[in-house]
mmCIF file of N, CA and C and ligand atoms in Angstrom:
data_model
loop_
_atom_site.group_PDB
_atom_site.id
_atom_site.type_symbol
_atom_site.label_atom_id
_atom_site.label_comp_id
_atom_site.label_asym_id
_atom_site.label_seq_id
_atom_site.Cartn_x
_atom_site.Cartn_y
_atom_site.Cartn_z
ATOM 1 N N MET D 1 0.775 -1.248 0.064
ATOM 2 C CA MET D 1 -0.013 -0.072 -0.069
ATOM 3 C C MET D 1 0.903 1.202 0.159
ATOM 4 N N PRO D 2 0.719 2.283 -0.947
ATOM 5 C CA PRO D 2 1.267 3.458 -0.914
ATOM 6 C C PRO D 2 1.232 4.139 0.352
ATOM 7 N N LYS D 3 2.235 4.724 0.737
ATOM 8 C CA LYS D 3 2.175 5.696 2.027
ATOM 9 C C LYS D 3 1.050 6.659 1.979
ATOM 10 N N SER D 4 0.859 7.260 0.823
ATOM 11 C CA SER D 4 -0.124 8.353 0.837
ATOM 12 C C SER D 4 -1.554 7.689 1.205
ATOM 13 N N GLU D 5 -1.813 6.483 0.509
ATOM 14 C CA GLU D 5 -3.288 6.071 0.863
ATOM 15 C C GLU D 5 -3.413 5.639 2.273
ATOM 16 N N ARG D 6 -2.315 5.099 2.792
ATOM 17 C CA ARG D 6 -2.489 4.837 4.332
ATOM 18 C C ARG D 6 -2.717 6.073 5.195
ATOM 19 N N ASP D 7 -1.893 7.094 4.744
ATOM 20 C CA ASP D 7 -2.215 8.351 5.608
ATOM 21 C C ASP D 7 -3.515 8.821 5.225
ATOM 22 N N TYR D 8 -4.088 8.720 4.159
ATOM 23 C CA TYR D 8 -5.554 9.235 4.109
ATOM 24 C C TYR D 8 -6.652 8.562 4.552
ATOM 25 N N LEU D 9 -6.163 7.182 4.669
ATOM 26 C CA LEU D 9 -7.232 6.159 5.337
ATOM 27 C C LEU D 9 -7.115 6.667 6.959
ATOM 28 N N LEU D 10 -5.878 6.877 7.392
ATOM 29 C CA LEU D 10 -5.747 7.205 8.987
ATOM 30 C C LEU D 10 -6.585 8.536 9.133
ATOM 31 N N GLU D 11 -6.202 9.476 8.227
ATOM 32 C CA GLU D 11 -6.969 10.927 8.408
ATOM 33 C C GLU D 11 -8.547 10.669 8.242
ATOM 34 N N LEU D 12 -9.052 9.823 7.568
ATOM 35 C CA LEU D 12 -10.494 9.617 7.505
ATOM 36 C C LEU D 12 -10.970 8.835 8.639
ATOM 37 N N TRP D 13 -10.276 7.772 9.045
ATOM 38 C CA TRP D 13 -10.419 7.226 10.248
ATOM 39 C C TRP D 13 -10.691 8.162 11.399
ATOM 40 N N THR D 14 -9.737 9.397 11.583
ATOM 41 C CA THR D 14 -9.789 10.290 12.633
ATOM 42 C C THR D 14 -11.080 10.944 12.443
ATOM 43 N N LYS D 15 -11.464 11.337 11.337
ATOM 44 C CA LYS D 15 -12.558 12.249 10.854
ATOM 45 C C LYS D 15 -13.929 11.344 10.855
ATOM 46 N N ASN D 16 -13.867 10.206 11.023
ATOM 47 C CA ASN D 16 -15.126 9.310 11.202
ATOM 48 C C ASN D 16 -15.799 9.294 9.848
ATOM 49 N N VAL D 17 -14.945 9.274 8.707
ATOM 50 C CA VAL D 17 -15.709 9.297 7.548
ATOM 51 C C VAL D 17 -15.275 8.041 6.453
ATOM 52 N N CYS D 18 -16.350 7.359 5.986
ATOM 53 C CA CYS D 18 -16.161 6.096 5.355
ATOM 54 C C CYS D 18 -15.314 6.433 4.096
ATOM 55 N N PRO D 19 -14.206 5.837 3.838
ATOM 56 C CA PRO D 19 -13.377 5.894 2.648
ATOM 57 C C PRO D 19 -13.894 5.469 1.394
ATOM 58 N N HIS D 20 -15.117 4.829 1.400
ATOM 59 C CA HIS D 20 -15.722 4.432 0.170
ATOM 60 C C HIS D 20 -16.786 5.227 -0.362
ATOM 61 N N CYS D 21 -17.721 5.549 0.612
ATOM 62 C CA CYS D 21 -18.893 6.338 0.173
ATOM 63 C C CYS D 21 -18.985 7.790 0.740
ATOM 64 N N GLY D 22 -17.717 8.042 1.626
ATOM 65 C CA GLY D 22 -17.672 9.556 2.008
ATOM 66 C C GLY D 22 -18.591 9.994 3.089
ATOM 67 N N LYS D 23 -19.523 8.831 3.484
ATOM 68 C CA LYS D 23 -20.447 9.269 4.743
ATOM 69 C C LYS D 23 -19.699 9.288 6.059
ATOM 70 N N ALA D 24 -20.500 9.977 6.982
ATOM 71 C CA ALA D 24 -20.089 9.859 8.242
ATOM 72 C C ALA D 24 -20.229 8.694 8.881
ATOM 73 N N ILE D 25 -19.288 8.101 9.579
ATOM 74 C CA ILE D 25 -19.729 6.549 10.346
ATOM 75 C C ILE D 25 -20.539 6.765 11.528
ATOM 76 N N PRO D 26 -21.602 6.077 11.684
ATOM 77 C CA PRO D 26 -22.208 6.217 12.967
ATOM 78 C C PRO D 26 -21.443 5.863 14.159
ATOM 79 N N GLU D 27 -21.689 6.400 15.056
ATOM 80 C CA GLU D 27 -20.974 6.125 16.571
ATOM 81 C C GLU D 27 -21.104 4.504 16.743
ATOM 82 N N GLY D 28 -19.976 3.868 16.905
ATOM 83 C CA GLY D 28 -19.853 2.417 17.152
ATOM 84 C C GLY D 28 -20.135 1.427 16.245
ATOM 85 N N ARG D 29 -20.297 1.978 14.883
ATOM 86 C CA ARG D 29 -20.802 1.249 13.783
ATOM 87 C C ARG D 29 -19.394 0.914 12.776
ATOM 88 N N ARG D 30 -18.301 1.300 13.097
ATOM 89 C CA ARG D 30 -17.264 1.260 12.232
ATOM 90 C C ARG D 30 -16.894 -0.267 12.011
ATOM 91 N N VAL D 31 -16.765 -0.326 10.553
ATOM 92 C CA VAL D 31 -16.423 -1.698 10.092
ATOM 93 C C VAL D 31 -14.961 -1.748 9.581
ATOM 94 N N GLY D 32 -14.247 -2.713 9.849
ATOM 95 C CA GLY D 32 -12.960 -2.867 9.312
ATOM 96 C C GLY D 32 -11.892 -3.919 10.214
ATOM 97 N N THR D 33 -10.662 -3.996 9.855
ATOM 98 C CA THR D 33 -9.871 -4.897 10.307
ATOM 99 C C THR D 33 -9.443 -4.749 11.798
ATOM 100 N N GLY D 34 -9.730 -3.411 12.127
ATOM 101 C CA GLY D 34 -9.345 -2.913 13.582
ATOM 102 C C GLY D 34 -7.924 -2.305 13.357
ATOM 103 N N ASP D 35 -7.332 -2.490 12.103
ATOM 104 C CA ASP D 35 -6.192 -1.805 11.774
ATOM 105 C C ASP D 35 -6.371 -0.568 11.161
ATOM 106 N N LYS D 36 -5.940 0.567 11.798
ATOM 107 C CA LYS D 36 -6.315 2.011 11.344
ATOM 108 C C LYS D 36 -5.980 2.338 10.153
ATOM 109 N N SER D 37 -4.714 1.716 9.753
ATOM 110 C CA SER D 37 -4.320 1.900 8.429
ATOM 111 C C SER D 37 -4.886 1.357 7.293
ATOM 112 N N LYS D 38 -5.917 0.402 7.607
ATOM 113 C CA LYS D 38 -6.469 -0.304 6.581
ATOM 114 C C LYS D 38 -7.746 0.501 6.501
ATOM 115 N N GLY D 39 -8.238 1.438 7.112
ATOM 116 C CA GLY D 39 -9.425 2.138 7.186
ATOM 117 C C GLY D 39 -10.478 1.588 7.969
ATOM 118 N N GLY D 40 -11.623 2.458 8.223
ATOM 119 C CA GLY D 40 -12.836 2.163 9.032
ATOM 120 C C GLY D 40 -13.954 2.637 7.889
ATOM 121 N N PHE D 41 -14.801 1.790 7.910
ATOM 122 C CA PHE D 41 -16.034 1.782 6.995
ATOM 123 C C PHE D 41 -17.311 1.844 7.667
ATOM 124 N N CYS D 42 -18.367 2.516 6.960
ATOM 125 C CA CYS D 42 -19.644 2.534 7.527
ATOM 126 C C CYS D 42 -20.618 1.244 7.493
ATOM 127 N N SER D 43 -20.046 0.365 6.679
ATOM 128 C CA SER D 43 -20.877 -0.849 6.653
ATOM 129 C C SER D 43 -19.983 -1.899 5.972
ATOM 130 N N LEU D 44 -20.176 -3.338 6.161
ATOM 131 C CA LEU D 44 -19.271 -4.195 5.462
ATOM 132 C C LEU D 44 -19.296 -4.167 3.878
ATOM 133 N N ASP D 45 -20.498 -3.751 3.468
ATOM 134 C CA ASP D 45 -20.682 -3.574 1.929
ATOM 135 C C ASP D 45 -19.585 -2.580 1.396
ATOM 136 N N CYS D 46 -19.394 -1.397 1.969
ATOM 137 C CA CYS D 46 -18.459 -0.433 1.745
ATOM 138 C C CYS D 46 -16.982 -1.120 1.820
ATOM 139 N N TYR D 47 -16.813 -1.665 2.814
ATOM 140 C CA TYR D 47 -15.510 -2.336 3.173
ATOM 141 C C TYR D 47 -15.340 -3.286 1.986
ATOM 142 N N THR D 48 -16.089 -4.146 1.654
ATOM 143 C CA THR D 48 -15.819 -5.165 0.643
ATOM 144 C C THR D 48 -15.693 -4.450 -0.713
ATOM 145 N N ARG D 49 -16.628 -3.626 -1.060
ATOM 146 C CA ARG D 49 -16.255 -2.794 -2.410
ATOM 147 C C ARG D 49 -15.068 -2.056 -2.628
ATOM 148 N N TYR D 50 -14.639 -1.459 -1.311
ATOM 149 C CA TYR D 50 -13.382 -0.561 -1.338
ATOM 150 C C TYR D 50 -12.294 -1.313 -1.731
ATOM 151 N N TYR D 51 -12.050 -2.570 -1.237
ATOM 152 C CA TYR D 51 -11.234 -3.424 -1.458
ATOM 153 C C TYR D 51 -11.191 -4.349 -2.586
ATOM 154 N N GLU D 52 -12.437 -4.304 -3.316
ATOM 155 C CA GLU D 52 -12.539 -4.607 -4.508
ATOM 156 C C GLU D 52 -11.850 -3.858 -5.799
ATOM 157 N N GLN D 53 -11.761 -2.643 -5.346
ATOM 158 C CA GLN D 53 -11.228 -1.701 -6.480
ATOM 159 C C GLN D 53 -9.701 -1.771 -6.803
ATOM 160 N N GLU D 54 -9.351 -1.501 -7.836
ATOM 161 C CA GLU D 54 -7.841 -1.343 -8.140
ATOM 162 C C GLU D 54 -7.026 -0.340 -7.213
ATOM 163 N N LEU D 55 -5.962 -0.686 -6.754
ATOM 164 C CA LEU D 55 -5.192 0.383 -5.780
ATOM 165 C C LEU D 55 -5.291 1.514 -6.282
ATOM 166 N N LYS D 56 -4.933 1.787 -7.719
ATOM 167 C CA LYS D 56 -4.769 3.147 -8.272
ATOM 168 C C LYS D 56 -6.144 4.194 -7.885
ATOM 169 N N GLU D 57 -7.158 3.301 -8.307
ATOM 170 C CA GLU D 57 -8.666 3.898 -7.947
ATOM 171 C C GLU D 57 -9.030 4.333 -6.805
ATOM 172 N N ARG D 58 -8.406 3.470 -5.717
ATOM 173 C CA ARG D 58 -8.837 3.756 -4.385
ATOM 174 C C ARG D 58 -8.066 4.909 -3.884
ATOM 175 N N ALA D 59 -6.803 4.688 -4.116
ATOM 176 C CA ALA D 59 -5.893 6.059 -3.609
ATOM 177 C C ALA D 59 -6.424 7.157 -4.278
ATOM 178 N N ARG D 60 -6.904 7.235 -5.536
ATOM 179 C CA ARG D 60 -7.340 8.623 -5.974
ATOM 180 C C ARG D 60 -8.688 8.879 -5.294
ATOM 181 N N ARG D 61 -9.603 7.876 -5.019
ATOM 182 C CA ARG D 61 -10.793 8.312 -4.422
ATOM 183 C C ARG D 61 -10.669 8.707 -2.918
ATOM 184 N N VAL D 62 -9.758 8.041 -2.162
ATOM 185 C CA VAL D 62 -9.495 8.256 -0.878
ATOM 186 C C VAL D 62 -8.812 9.609 -0.556
ATOM 187 N N ALA D 63 -7.951 10.038 -1.631
ATOM 188 C CA ALA D 63 -7.458 11.296 -1.578
ATOM 189 C C ALA D 63 -8.345 12.203 -1.736
ATOM 190 N N GLY D 64 -9.357 11.985 -2.709
ATOM 191 C CA GLY D 64 -10.343 13.036 -3.057
ATOM 192 C C GLY D 64 -11.019 13.404 -1.839
ATOM 193 N N LEU D 65 -11.379 12.376 -1.024
ATOM 194 C CA LEU D 65 -12.369 12.526 0.066
ATOM 195 C C LEU D 65 -11.531 13.261 1.262
ATOM 196 N N ALA D 66 -10.458 12.808 1.303
ATOM 197 C CA ALA D 66 -9.590 13.407 2.469
ATOM 198 C C ALA D 66 -9.490 14.812 2.159
ATOM 199 N N GLU D 67 -9.415 15.230 1.096
ATOM 200 C CA GLU D 67 -9.098 16.674 0.529
ATOM 201 C C GLU D 67 -10.403 17.529 0.808
ATOM 202 N N ARG D 68 -11.526 16.949 0.611
ATOM 203 C CA ARG D 68 -12.763 17.560 0.742
ATOM 204 C C ARG D 68 -12.995 17.761 2.200
ATOM 205 N N HIS D 69 -12.824 16.735 2.954
ATOM 206 C CA HIS D 69 -13.023 16.858 4.278
ATOM 207 C C HIS D 69 -12.047 17.842 4.845
ATOM 208 N N ARG D 70 -10.884 18.054 4.422
ATOM 209 C CA ARG D 70 -9.895 19.073 4.826
ATOM 210 C C ARG D 70 -10.491 20.491 4.851
ATOM 211 N N LYS D 71 -11.096 20.670 3.683
ATOM 212 C CA LYS D 71 -11.626 22.082 3.413
ATOM 213 C C LYS D 71 -12.815 22.334 4.215
ATOM 214 N N SER D 72 -13.605 21.273 4.359
ATOM 215 C CA SER D 72 -14.965 21.508 5.354
ATOM 216 C C SER D 72 -14.961 21.812 6.755
HETATM 217 ZN ZN1 ZN W 1 -19.677 3.804 3.500
#
């Protein structure tokens, strides 16, 4: 995993935002491996779909989300 994707996933974890759909994750509902650098998701569906994507596609999407939430 490229360093940047890992950093973005950590950032979104901190902000409680799902890296796949960009929605806020409801309290106590985070889905993931428990490893922050692998991300936390709002549902098992998002988790599965996220990891079905090609690495390049994922990194771009996550970077976009992190950027959007940095501005808001
Ligand atoms: Zn989601």
